[in-house]
Structure formats: C-alpha cells, structure tokens
Amino acid sequence: MEHIGIQTRLACPGRFGSDNQMDIETLIIGAGAAGMMCAAHAGSGVMIVDHAKAAGEKIRISGGGRCNFTNLHCSPDAFLSENTHFAKSALARYTQWDFIELVDQHGIKWHEKTLGQLFCDTSAKEIIEMLRNMMQVAGAQLALNTGVESIKAKDGGGFKVRLSGARNDLIDARNIVIATGGKSIPKMGATGFAYDIAQQFGLHVTTTRPALVPFTFTDKRFAPISGVSTPARVTAGSGSFDEAVLFTHRGLSGPAILQASSYWHEGEAVRINLIPDQDLSGWFKTQRQSQGKKQITTVLGDLLPSRLVDHIAKEMDIDGRVGDLSDKRIQSIITALTDWHLTPQGTEGYRTAEVTIGGVSTEDLNAQTMETKAVPGLYFIGECVDVTGWLGGYNFQWAWASGMAAARAITA
Ligand code: FDA
C-alpha cells in the first residue's frame, strides 16, 4: 500500500502491515459509489477501507453490467425521504451534468436507454476504473478486506479507529466518512454498519425497509404466466409509474413494480391499470360494432398479451361474445382491467432489493456537507442516509452528489 500524506508509526515493529498506528486526515469506510467519489475528491491524507475483496461491487453488477450511472431528468422529486427537501442542496451542487462531464473527460462512452437513463456502452467496470484512477491520482489509499472493529471520538476532536481483517491498524483520523451503503443484498457485503455507528453516536435512524424490489404472492398465482410482460400503470401509496410489469413465478416484478415497491407498505393493495392512456369505453363501442361475434378474450388480445388475457379472464370472470355484453358488464370489465387491486404477501426482501429506504436521519445531518450536526468530523454519505431515489440512475446520482458534498467540506 502506498503512503501519501499519511504518517505511519509502527506500534509493533516486528509486524509490518499490522498493528500500525497511523495519523490521517480522513478515513472513509466503504469503497462503493459514494465512498470512492468522496475519496477521489477529498485530497491526500485519505484512507478508504472496505471489508469486501473488491471496490465498487454494486457498480459492477448495476444496470445489467453496464451501470445506469445517472439520469438526465434527475431532480429532487425523484427521491424519497422523511425530509424531501434535504437532498436538494447536494443534488444542485453536483448535478447529472457534472457526472456526465466527468465520464466524458475519462473517455467513457455512454447512451440513453430510456426515460433519461444513461448507461455505459461497454461495461460498468469503466466507472470503477475511473474512480479508482481518480483516487490514485488524488493520493487516497485503498485498503480492501479491511473492516472496522471500533470507532471512538477523542476528547478535543477527531477519532480513534481500530481496523480489522487484512489490516488491524489503529487510526487517528480527523474526519470519518461512513459510506457503507444500506442493507440490500447481504451476500454482496451489505451490512447495517452505518446505522449502528449512527446509533452509537446518538443519531436517529429512520425505519428501514427493502425497496426497488419484486412483490411476492404465497399462492404463486402468476406462476402460469411467468415471463409475460406488459406496459401498465402501477400505483402504490402516493407513487404511480408507467412502465413494464413482469409476471413471475413468485409474484410481480418489472420496472413499474420495482418503482411502486418504494411506496408500498405491508398489507396495502397495489393498483394496476393494464391499459392506461386508452379510451376503453370508445374502444369497446367500436369492437361491439365491428367484431360483435368474437369472444371478448380474443378481442382483448389486440391490447394485451394473449397469455395474460387468458389468465385474467379466469381471475376476473371475463367471458362471452363482445356483442352480447351489456353496457354495465362492459363497464365492470373496464374497471377490472384499469383498476386491478392486488395485495402482495410481501417482497423479495433485502436478498434482491436494489436499495434500502430510510436510514440515518437527515435531521441530524447538514444538507450541504453531510456532516453530523452533533459530532463534528463525522459524515454519512450515499445510500445509508435517509434519501432513496427512483429506479433509473437516481441512486448513483445521490451517491456521487453526497460523496462530493462531503469531499468539498473536508477540503474546504
Ligand atoms: P454501496 O453499497 O455501493 O457501497 C457500500 C460499500 O461499503 C460496499 O463496498 C461494502 O462492501 C462496504 N461495506 C459495507 N459494510 C461495511 C463494513 N461494515 N465495513 C467495511 N465496508 C463495508 N443504482 C443506480 O443508480 N443505477 C443502477 O443501475 C443501479 N443498479 C443496481 C443493481 C443492483 C443489483 C443493486 C443491488 C443496486 C443497484 N443500484 C443502482 C443502487 C446502487 O447500487 C446503490 O444505491 C449505490 O451503490 C449506493 O452507493 P453507496 O456507496 O452508498 O453504497
């Protein structure tokens, strides 16, 4: 490991690489999107540790391996938090256009897939490489396979940190930045570390739950149409999204469902409009005149995948010839198709959730710097903060923006 701008004292001279005592300016815990962004901009005297064997693992697997790294339409409205104003400052001071400029400077080619979502043309690894190169140029040291055993505030400011794992140095740091993400995908190294540290320092942590996650139904009612996908409008609580719904063996998935899951609470119904943006009354009138002798299931096949029509026809008791259906019956079919109420039994949970809703309470953080109000020098950035974006590059934009906010404060 290089030592740039950091004083190293050997507390146990015979065992180089372990039991070192180091004085550093800033220790960043978590080499994910937010931590690396912060390290890349926080100057020398920075050490960044991660208990995983590689940095930026979630970046690597994101966007199907192409990383949906930001969104052209990024604005504070696309974020959930107990304080919806909190994210405004950081997002305004480091925008999607700033990150696009950064990837352009590094020659990373990208494209817009849909709805303003920007992806790498080649591989998400390019984003990791870019951040690692920037960290190296900035003089930040990266220590992998390294966790944290304890953090203690020192009288008069700063912190003493005992590392664990590959290194068990005792660190004296003026600043600590917690960038350990949320609880999503424990298999990839996600932990509740940030929340534990927040609580240790007397900060509030809002209720956390998995989000951007598929719904499950214990009766496996959609197993027969597993793999069928259709555009729809899905509403849960105050969130409503027009995108694809995917029927799965265990329940419901697809972008519209993942988005709605962030607004859903256990026991609530999800409402699906299978045919949004169409005047169905007018459409049925025309069908009655032109195809009156046909079965309604056949006619609906013009609007929806036929496997889905067969399935919902049974579930919603839809049958008969179009011309024989009364106005009242047609109206009830329209309601069934456009306001389908389904109550999921649950979600796939943190096992597959893309993000964690909730986290370190924004009421305890400075919105411009991400520093805790009560403990000078202690910062929280990225997903561990109670700021959660929609699907589509918003969560990475929050990681970049909050990481940058802390870096600017540290170097000010
Ligand atoms: P992140 O989780 O990236 O990093 C935290 C780091 O801390 C990890 O490296 C972890 O190993 C480390 N760590 C945890 N506990 C530790 C401990 N106790 N000690 C030391 N280290 C510890 N978003 C988006 O905008 N576009 C996308 O395309 C996708 N795609 C996507 C796909 C999948 C499958 C998932 C799971 C998630 C996404 N996301 C996404 C969400 C996005 O990945 C996520 O919001 C950011 O990675 C959050 O960045 P952070 O740096 O806050 O946490």
Tab-separated table of N, CA and C in Angstrom, residues 164-307:
chain	number	residue	atom	x	y	z
A	164	SER	N	-9.918	-3.915	11.278
A	164	SER	CA	-9.878	-5.368	11.462
A	164	SER	C	-9.770	-6.030	10.096
A	165	GLY	N	-9.523	-7.322	10.094
A	165	GLY	CA	-9.396	-8.031	8.820
A	165	GLY	C	-7.962	-7.985	8.341
A	166	ALA	N	-7.782	-7.674	7.049
A	166	ALA	CA	-6.441	-7.687	6.459
A	166	ALA	C	-5.495	-6.744	7.195
A	167	ARG	N	-6.029	-5.670	7.748
A	167	ARG	CA	-5.208	-4.713	8.500
A	167	ARG	C	-5.860	-4.494	9.848
A	168	ASN	N	-5.050	-4.406	10.875
A	168	ASN	CA	-5.671	-4.056	12.154
A	168	ASN	C	-5.008	-2.831	12.759
A	169	ASP	N	-4.704	-1.858	11.883
A	169	ASP	CA	-4.079	-0.615	12.314
A	169	ASP	C	-4.976	0.135	13.298
A	170	LEU	N	-4.319	0.943	14.081
A	170	LEU	CA	-5.031	1.880	14.942
A	170	LEU	C	-4.911	3.241	14.270
A	171	ILE	N	-6.029	3.781	13.894
A	171	ILE	CA	-6.027	5.017	13.092
A	171	ILE	C	-6.461	6.206	13.943
A	172	ASP	N	-5.729	7.283	13.787
A	172	ASP	CA	-6.138	8.570	14.361
A	172	ASP	C	-6.615	9.413	13.199
A	173	ALA	N	-7.899	9.714	13.131
A	173	ALA	CA	-8.408	10.453	11.961
A	173	ALA	C	-9.147	11.699	12.412
A	174	ARG	N	-8.929	12.770	11.649
A	174	ARG	CA	-9.656	13.997	11.982
A	174	ARG	C	-11.121	13.874	11.548
A	175	ASN	N	-11.331	13.234	10.396
A	175	ASN	CA	-12.700	13.045	9.881
A	175	ASN	C	-12.968	11.568	9.611
A	176	ILE	N	-14.216	11.196	9.816
A	176	ILE	CA	-14.647	9.847	9.414
A	176	ILE	C	-15.846	10.005	8.488
A	177	VAL	N	-15.790	9.336	7.353
A	177	VAL	CA	-16.933	9.366	6.432
A	177	VAL	C	-17.492	7.954	6.354
A	178	ILE	N	-18.737	7.802	6.744
A	178	ILE	CA	-19.371	6.478	6.679
A	178	ILE	C	-20.096	6.381	5.332
A	179	ALA	N	-19.658	5.402	4.533
A	179	ALA	CA	-20.204	5.231	3.172
A	179	ALA	C	-20.472	3.749	2.935
A	180	THR	N	-21.049	3.097	3.940
A	180	THR	CA	-21.183	1.637	3.859
A	180	THR	C	-22.522	1.188	3.272
A	181	GLY	N	-23.286	2.116	2.703
A	181	GLY	CA	-24.494	1.720	1.979
A	181	GLY	C	-25.602	1.228	2.896
A	182	GLY	N	-26.606	0.580	2.267
A	182	GLY	CA	-27.759	0.073	3.017
A	182	GLY	C	-27.652	-1.424	3.232
A	183	LYS	N	-28.814	-2.033	3.512
A	183	LYS	CA	-28.807	-3.471	3.860
A	183	LYS	C	-29.055	-4.370	2.650
A	184	SER	N	-29.251	-3.752	1.465
A	184	SER	CA	-29.636	-4.564	0.313
A	184	SER	C	-28.518	-5.488	-0.162
A	185	ILE	N	-28.883	-6.689	-0.401
A	185	ILE	CA	-28.017	-7.766	-0.881
A	185	ILE	C	-26.880	-8.068	0.099
A	186	PRO	N	-27.210	-8.672	1.236
A	186	PRO	CA	-26.185	-9.028	2.233
A	186	PRO	C	-25.091	-9.913	1.640
A	187	LYS	N	-25.465	-10.751	0.653
A	187	LYS	CA	-24.480	-11.646	0.034
A	187	LYS	C	-23.322	-10.863	-0.579
A	188	MET	N	-23.596	-9.585	-0.953
A	188	MET	CA	-22.554	-8.763	-1.564
A	188	MET	C	-21.823	-7.924	-0.531
A	189	GLY	N	-22.063	-8.189	0.746
A	189	GLY	CA	-21.310	-7.470	1.785
A	189	GLY	C	-22.075	-6.336	2.420
A	190	ALA	N	-23.388	-6.217	2.098
A	190	ALA	CA	-24.162	-5.129	2.714
A	190	ALA	C	-24.369	-5.413	4.192
A	191	THR	N	-24.221	-4.370	5.000
A	191	THR	CA	-24.382	-4.521	6.448
A	191	THR	C	-25.159	-3.325	6.986
A	192	GLY	N	-25.593	-3.436	8.221
A	192	GLY	CA	-26.253	-2.296	8.877
A	192	GLY	C	-25.241	-1.444	9.629
A	193	PHE	N	-23.979	-1.502	9.199
A	193	PHE	CA	-22.888	-0.834	9.915
A	193	PHE	C	-23.167	0.666	10.125
A	194	ALA	N	-23.612	1.350	9.086
A	194	ALA	CA	-23.824	2.804	9.178
A	194	ALA	C	-24.858	3.128	10.253
A	195	TYR	N	-25.899	2.302	10.305
A	195	TYR	CA	-26.956	2.570	11.284
A	195	TYR	C	-26.434	2.329	12.706
A	196	ASP	N	-25.607	1.291	12.859
A	196	ASP	CA	-25.037	1.004	14.191
A	196	ASP	C	-24.165	2.166	14.657
A	197	ILE	N	-23.338	2.680	13.733
A	197	ILE	CA	-22.450	3.791	14.101
A	197	ILE	C	-23.278	5.038	14.416
A	198	ALA	N	-24.310	5.273	13.599
A	198	ALA	CA	-25.181	6.433	13.860
A	198	ALA	C	-25.748	6.325	15.272
A	199	GLN	N	-26.229	5.141	15.605
A	199	GLN	CA	-26.837	4.974	16.925
A	199	GLN	C	-25.796	5.107	18.036
A	200	GLN	N	-24.608	4.591	17.765
A	200	GLN	CA	-23.530	4.724	18.761
A	200	GLN	C	-23.283	6.204	19.106
A	201	PHE	N	-23.416	7.071	18.087
A	201	PHE	CA	-23.164	8.499	18.318
A	201	PHE	C	-24.451	9.277	18.626
A	202	GLY	N	-25.519	8.533	18.939
A	202	GLY	CA	-26.757	9.178	19.390
A	202	GLY	C	-27.578	9.808	18.278
A	203	LEU	N	-27.343	9.401	17.026
A	203	LEU	CA	-28.121	9.954	15.913
A	203	LEU	C	-29.366	9.104	15.689
A	204	HIS	N	-30.340	9.690	15.031
A	204	HIS	CA	-31.574	8.946	14.744
A	204	HIS	C	-31.428	8.160	13.442
A	205	VAL	N	-32.083	7.019	13.414
A	205	VAL	CA	-32.127	6.222	12.179
A	205	VAL	C	-33.603	5.974	11.892
A	206	THR	N	-34.054	6.381	10.712
A	206	THR	CA	-35.469	6.174	10.377
A	206	THR	C	-35.683	4.694	10.027
A	207	THR	N	-36.936	4.291	10.033
A	207	THR	CA	-37.252	2.883	9.765
A	207	THR	C	-36.739	2.493	8.376
A	208	THR	N	-36.057	1.370	8.309
A	208	THR	CA	-35.528	0.917	7.019
A	208	THR	C	-36.364	-0.251	6.478
A	209	ARG	N	-36.454	-0.311	5.142
A	209	ARG	CA	-37.140	-1.448	4.505
A	209	ARG	C	-36.604	-1.604	3.079
A	210	PRO	N	-36.711	-2.807	2.538
A	210	PRO	CA	-36.217	-3.023	1.180
A	210	PRO	C	-37.069	-2.276	0.156
A	211	ALA	N	-36.437	-1.751	-0.882
A	211	ALA	CA	-37.173	-1.024	-1.925
A	211	ALA	C	-36.583	-1.362	-3.289
A	212	LEU	N	-37.282	-0.942	-4.344
A	212	LEU	CA	-36.943	-1.360	-5.706
A	212	LEU	C	-36.792	-2.882	-5.697
A	213	VAL	N	-37.887	-3.515	-5.307
A	213	VAL	CA	-37.862	-4.953	-5.026
A	213	VAL	C	-39.146	-5.603	-5.554
A	214	PRO	N	-39.062	-6.827	-6.077
A	214	PRO	CA	-40.282	-7.500	-6.576
A	214	PRO	C	-41.248	-7.857	-5.444
A	215	PHE	N	-42.538	-7.953	-5.801
A	215	PHE	CA	-43.566	-8.395	-4.851
A	215	PHE	C	-43.724	-9.908	-4.931
A	216	THR	N	-44.087	-10.490	-3.781
A	216	THR	CA	-44.333	-11.939	-3.757
A	216	THR	C	-45.791	-12.219	-3.373
A	217	PHE	N	-46.298	-13.329	-3.891
A	217	PHE	CA	-47.647	-13.809	-3.548
A	217	PHE	C	-47.488	-15.279	-3.156
A	218	THR	N	-47.909	-15.620	-1.934
A	218	THR	CA	-47.692	-17.003	-1.476
A	218	THR	C	-48.406	-18.032	-2.334
A	219	ASP	N	-49.553	-17.614	-2.936
A	219	ASP	CA	-50.299	-18.608	-3.716
A	219	ASP	C	-49.697	-18.815	-5.119
A	220	LYS	N	-48.612	-18.094	-5.410
A	220	LYS	CA	-47.931	-18.238	-6.723
A	220	LYS	C	-48.932	-18.129	-7.869
A	221	ARG	N	-49.871	-17.202	-7.724
A	221	ARG	CA	-50.966	-17.104	-8.698
A	221	ARG	C	-50.503	-16.755	-10.105
A	222	PHE	N	-49.316	-16.133	-10.220
A	222	PHE	CA	-48.866	-15.744	-11.554
A	222	PHE	C	-47.876	-16.738	-12.173
A	223	ALA	N	-47.644	-17.830	-11.464
A	223	ALA	CA	-46.693	-18.829	-11.991
A	223	ALA	C	-47.064	-19.279	-13.413
A	224	PRO	N	-48.366	-19.502	-13.708
A	224	PRO	CA	-48.709	-19.968	-15.071
A	224	PRO	C	-48.352	-18.956	-16.158
A	225	ILE	N	-48.248	-17.666	-15.801
A	225	ILE	CA	-47.904	-16.679	-16.837
A	225	ILE	C	-46.526	-16.070	-16.578
A	226	SER	N	-45.720	-16.822	-15.862
A	226	SER	CA	-44.357	-16.361	-15.569
A	226	SER	C	-43.621	-16.010	-16.870
A	227	GLY	N	-43.034	-14.835	-16.912
A	227	GLY	CA	-42.303	-14.403	-18.112
A	227	GLY	C	-43.086	-13.429	-18.972
A	228	VAL	N	-44.416	-13.337	-18.743
A	228	VAL	CA	-45.216	-12.394	-19.530
A	228	VAL	C	-44.960	-10.977	-19.022
A	229	SER	N	-44.822	-10.039	-19.955
A	229	SER	CA	-44.565	-8.651	-19.584
A	229	SER	C	-45.499	-7.739	-20.364
A	230	THR	N	-45.969	-6.670	-19.717
A	230	THR	CA	-46.851	-5.737	-20.419
A	230	THR	C	-46.689	-4.330	-19.838
A	231	PRO	N	-46.815	-3.304	-20.676
A	231	PRO	CA	-46.755	-1.948	-20.112
A	231	PRO	C	-48.010	-1.688	-19.283
A	232	ALA	N	-47.869	-0.986	-18.175
A	232	ALA	CA	-49.021	-0.733	-17.304
A	232	ALA	C	-48.734	0.479	-16.434
A	233	ARG	N	-49.768	0.935	-15.742
A	233	ARG	CA	-49.577	1.987	-14.725
A	233	ARG	C	-49.769	1.334	-13.365
A	234	VAL	N	-48.735	1.366	-12.530
A	234	VAL	CA	-48.811	0.721	-11.213
A	234	VAL	C	-48.787	1.800	-10.139
A	235	THR	N	-49.748	1.699	-9.212
A	235	THR	CA	-49.851	2.703	-8.150
A	235	THR	C	-49.767	2.019	-6.787
A	236	ALA	N	-48.919	2.567	-5.927
A	236	ALA	CA	-48.854	2.121	-4.525
A	236	ALA	C	-48.691	3.385	-3.695
A	237	GLY	N	-49.534	3.571	-2.718
A	237	GLY	CA	-49.488	4.797	-1.920
A	237	GLY	C	-49.526	6.008	-2.834
A	238	SER	N	-48.559	6.914	-2.650
A	238	SER	CA	-48.560	8.145	-3.462
A	238	SER	C	-47.712	8.013	-4.729
A	239	GLY	N	-47.194	6.810	-4.985
A	239	GLY	CA	-46.336	6.621	-6.167
A	239	GLY	C	-47.079	5.945	-7.305
A	240	SER	N	-46.942	6.477	-8.502
A	240	SER	CA	-47.616	5.919	-9.672
A	240	SER	C	-46.645	5.919	-10.849
A	241	PHE	N	-46.458	4.771	-11.490
A	241	PHE	CA	-45.418	4.657	-12.518
A	241	PHE	C	-45.934	3.933	-13.752
A	242	ASP	N	-45.645	4.494	-14.917
A	242	ASP	CA	-45.993	3.877	-16.203
A	242	ASP	C	-44.750	3.206	-16.770
A	243	GLU	N	-44.660	1.931	-16.618
A	243	GLU	CA	-43.539	1.177	-17.198
A	243	GLU	C	-43.984	-0.274	-17.321
A	244	ALA	N	-43.048	-1.170	-17.588
A	244	ALA	CA	-43.442	-2.571	-17.784
A	244	ALA	C	-43.687	-3.281	-16.444
A	245	VAL	N	-44.659	-4.204	-16.482
A	245	VAL	CA	-44.881	-5.133	-15.366
A	245	VAL	C	-44.497	-6.506	-15.871
A	246	LEU	N	-43.765	-7.237	-15.032
A	246	LEU	CA	-43.371	-8.603	-15.396
A	246	LEU	C	-44.001	-9.573	-14.405
A	247	PHE	N	-44.734	-10.564	-14.931
A	247	PHE	CA	-45.321	-11.592	-14.076
A	247	PHE	C	-44.269	-12.670	-13.867
A	248	THR	N	-44.094	-13.072	-12.607
A	248	THR	CA	-43.027	-14.032	-12.304
A	248	THR	C	-43.602	-15.233	-11.562
A	249	HIS	N	-42.768	-16.238	-11.424
A	249	HIS	CA	-43.173	-17.449	-10.716
A	249	HIS	C	-43.635	-17.115	-9.295
A	250	ARG	N	-42.905	-16.182	-8.661
A	250	ARG	CA	-43.214	-15.867	-7.262
A	250	ARG	C	-44.111	-14.651	-7.087
A	251	GLY	N	-44.332	-13.873	-8.163
A	251	GLY	CA	-45.192	-12.707	-7.994
A	251	GLY	C	-45.097	-11.713	-9.130
A	252	LEU	N	-44.715	-10.476	-8.782
A	252	LEU	CA	-44.680	-9.393	-9.766
A	252	LEU	C	-43.342	-8.686	-9.731
A	253	SER	N	-42.826	-8.358	-10.906
A	253	SER	CA	-41.576	-7.620	-10.993
A	253	SER	C	-41.671	-6.665	-12.187
A	254	GLY	N	-40.521	-6.250	-12.707
A	254	GLY	CA	-40.508	-5.278	-13.811
A	254	GLY	C	-40.394	-3.869	-13.232
A	255	PRO	N	-39.929	-2.923	-14.075
A	255	PRO	CA	-39.638	-1.582	-13.557
A	255	PRO	C	-40.811	-0.887	-12.863
A	256	ALA	N	-42.033	-1.018	-13.390
A	256	ALA	CA	-43.167	-0.318	-12.763
A	256	ALA	C	-43.405	-0.849	-11.353
A	257	ILE	N	-43.248	-2.168	-11.191
A	257	ILE	CA	-43.451	-2.786	-9.876
A	257	ILE	C	-42.322	-2.385	-8.916
A	258	LEU	N	-41.080	-2.430	-9.397
A	258	LEU	CA	-39.950	-2.065	-8.531
A	258	LEU	C	-40.127	-0.635	-8.035
A	259	GLN	N	-40.494	0.260	-8.946
A	259	GLN	CA	-40.704	1.657	-8.553
A	259	GLN	C	-41.801	1.749	-7.492
A	260	ALA	N	-42.925	1.071	-7.744
A	260	ALA	CA	-44.059	1.160	-6.817
A	260	ALA	C	-43.704	0.582	-5.447
A	261	SER	N	-42.801	-0.403	-5.434
A	261	SER	CA	-42.455	-1.055	-4.160
A	261	SER	C	-41.890	-0.057	-3.146
A	262	SER	N	-41.278	1.023	-3.653
A	262	SER	CA	-40.710	2.020	-2.733
A	262	SER	C	-41.806	2.784	-1.990
A	263	TYR	N	-43.011	2.751	-2.536
A	263	TYR	CA	-44.123	3.499	-1.930
A	263	TYR	C	-45.095	2.560	-1.218
A	264	TRP	N	-44.800	1.282	-1.213
A	264	TRP	CA	-45.728	0.279	-0.693
A	264	TRP	C	-45.412	-0.078	0.759
A	265	HIS	N	-46.459	-0.323	1.541
A	265	HIS	CA	-46.280	-0.805	2.913
A	265	HIS	C	-47.065	-2.102	3.070
A	266	GLU	N	-46.552	-2.958	3.929
A	266	GLU	CA	-47.152	-4.281	4.103
A	266	GLU	C	-48.660	-4.198	4.354
A	267	GLY	N	-49.399	-5.066	3.714
A	267	GLY	CA	-50.849	-5.129	3.921
A	267	GLY	C	-51.633	-4.258	2.944
A	268	GLU	N	-50.932	-3.342	2.262
A	268	GLU	CA	-51.635	-2.450	1.332
A	268	GLU	C	-51.831	-3.121	-0.031
A	269	ALA	N	-52.855	-2.641	-0.755
A	269	ALA	CA	-53.066	-3.146	-2.115
A	269	ALA	C	-52.252	-2.320	-3.109
A	270	VAL	N	-51.857	-2.962	-4.183
A	270	VAL	CA	-51.207	-2.285	-5.302
A	270	VAL	C	-52.258	-2.225	-6.404
A	271	ARG	N	-52.337	-1.103	-7.096
A	271	ARG	CA	-53.359	-0.986	-8.152
A	271	ARG	C	-52.677	-0.972	-9.507
A	272	ILE	N	-53.196	-1.811	-10.400
A	272	ILE	CA	-52.590	-1.900	-11.734
A	272	ILE	C	-53.620	-1.516	-12.791
A	273	ASN	N	-53.241	-0.555	-13.601
A	273	ASN	CA	-54.040	-0.207	-14.781
A	273	ASN	C	-53.345	-0.859	-15.977
A	274	LEU	N	-53.966	-1.931	-16.483
A	274	LEU	CA	-53.320	-2.702	-17.555
A	274	LEU	C	-53.389	-1.995	-18.900
A	275	ILE	N	-54.340	-1.060	-19.024
A	275	ILE	CA	-54.471	-0.377	-20.318
A	275	ILE	C	-54.611	1.132	-20.065
A	276	PRO	N	-53.523	1.775	-19.623
A	276	PRO	CA	-53.617	3.216	-19.379
A	276	PRO	C	-53.639	3.977	-20.709
A	277	ASP	N	-54.032	5.216	-20.649
A	277	ASP	CA	-53.983	6.106	-21.821
A	277	ASP	C	-54.813	5.612	-22.992
A	278	GLN	N	-55.880	4.885	-22.737
A	278	GLN	CA	-56.751	4.487	-23.853
A	278	GLN	C	-58.198	4.700	-23.435
A	279	ASP	N	-59.001	5.261	-24.329
A	279	ASP	CA	-60.422	5.440	-24.037
A	279	ASP	C	-61.100	4.079	-24.264
A	280	LEU	N	-61.186	3.302	-23.189
A	280	LEU	CA	-61.687	1.932	-23.342
A	280	LEU	C	-63.178	1.885	-23.673
A	281	SER	N	-63.953	2.857	-23.168
A	281	SER	CA	-65.400	2.863	-23.477
A	281	SER	C	-65.576	2.984	-24.995
A	282	GLY	N	-64.845	3.927	-25.596
A	282	GLY	CA	-64.916	4.129	-27.046
A	282	GLY	C	-64.416	2.899	-27.785
A	283	TRP	N	-63.357	2.319	-27.266
A	283	TRP	CA	-62.756	1.144	-27.917
A	283	TRP	C	-63.758	-0.024	-27.930
A	284	PHE	N	-64.420	-0.261	-26.773
A	284	PHE	CA	-65.380	-1.365	-26.695
A	284	PHE	C	-66.569	-1.118	-27.639
A	285	LYS	N	-66.977	0.152	-27.726
A	285	LYS	CA	-68.102	0.503	-28.617
A	285	LYS	C	-67.761	0.079	-30.056
A	286	THR	N	-66.545	0.427	-30.469
A	286	THR	CA	-66.108	0.073	-31.827
A	286	THR	C	-66.057	-1.444	-31.991
A	287	GLN	N	-65.522	-2.147	-30.991
A	287	GLN	CA	-65.387	-3.602	-31.094
A	287	GLN	C	-66.754	-4.277	-31.192
A	288	ARG	N	-67.698	-3.718	-30.438
A	288	ARG	CA	-69.057	-4.294	-30.472
A	288	ARG	C	-69.627	-4.228	-31.886
A	289	GLN	N	-69.354	-3.086	-32.537
A	289	GLN	CA	-69.894	-2.913	-33.892
A	289	GLN	C	-69.136	-3.762	-34.912
A	290	SER	N	-67.809	-3.771	-34.801
A	290	SER	CA	-67.019	-4.417	-35.858
A	290	SER	C	-66.723	-5.897	-35.584
A	291	GLN	N	-66.689	-6.294	-34.308
A	291	GLN	CA	-66.303	-7.680	-34.000
A	291	GLN	C	-67.255	-8.301	-32.986
A	292	GLY	N	-68.523	-7.916	-33.073
A	292	GLY	CA	-69.513	-8.310	-32.058
A	292	GLY	C	-69.611	-9.809	-31.813
A	293	LYS	N	-69.287	-10.610	-32.847
A	293	LYS	CA	-69.460	-12.068	-32.670
A	293	LYS	C	-68.250	-12.729	-32.027
A	294	LYS	N	-67.196	-11.977	-31.894
A	294	LYS	CA	-65.969	-12.578	-31.343
A	294	LYS	C	-66.020	-12.630	-29.816
A	295	GLN	N	-65.299	-13.594	-29.265
A	295	GLN	CA	-65.181	-13.685	-27.806
A	295	GLN	C	-64.403	-12.470	-27.299
A	296	ILE	N	-64.784	-11.994	-26.146
A	296	ILE	CA	-64.093	-10.820	-25.605
A	296	ILE	C	-62.604	-11.108	-25.377
A	297	THR	N	-62.289	-12.356	-24.994
A	297	THR	CA	-60.873	-12.698	-24.757
A	297	THR	C	-60.064	-12.565	-26.053
A	298	THR	N	-60.674	-12.914	-27.172
A	298	THR	CA	-59.978	-12.787	-28.458
A	298	THR	C	-59.728	-11.318	-28.769
A	299	VAL	N	-60.759	-10.502	-28.560
A	299	VAL	CA	-60.661	-9.072	-28.879
A	299	VAL	C	-59.626	-8.385	-27.967
A	300	LEU	N	-59.632	-8.771	-26.693
A	300	LEU	CA	-58.667	-8.167	-25.761
A	300	LEU	C	-57.224	-8.513	-26.128
A	301	GLY	N	-57.073	-9.594	-26.886
A	301	GLY	CA	-55.745	-9.993	-27.363
A	301	GLY	C	-55.100	-8.917	-28.239
A	302	ASP	N	-55.915	-7.963	-28.747
A	302	ASP	CA	-55.339	-6.838	-29.518
A	302	ASP	C	-54.654	-5.837	-28.598
A	303	LEU	N	-55.021	-5.870	-27.316
A	303	LEU	CA	-54.484	-4.875	-26.379
A	303	LEU	C	-53.466	-5.453	-25.402
A	304	LEU	N	-53.585	-6.742	-25.119
A	304	LEU	CA	-52.750	-7.351	-24.083
A	304	LEU	C	-52.188	-8.688	-24.576
A	305	PRO	N	-51.069	-9.155	-24.004
A	305	PRO	CA	-50.553	-10.473	-24.391
A	305	PRO	C	-51.616	-11.551	-24.154
A	306	SER	N	-51.755	-12.462	-25.107
A	306	SER	CA	-52.875	-13.413	-25.023
A	306	SER	C	-52.789	-14.318	-23.780
A	307	ARG	N	-51.577	-14.668	-23.334
A	307	ARG	CA	-51.467	-15.496	-22.104
A	307	ARG	C	-52.002	-14.732	-20.899
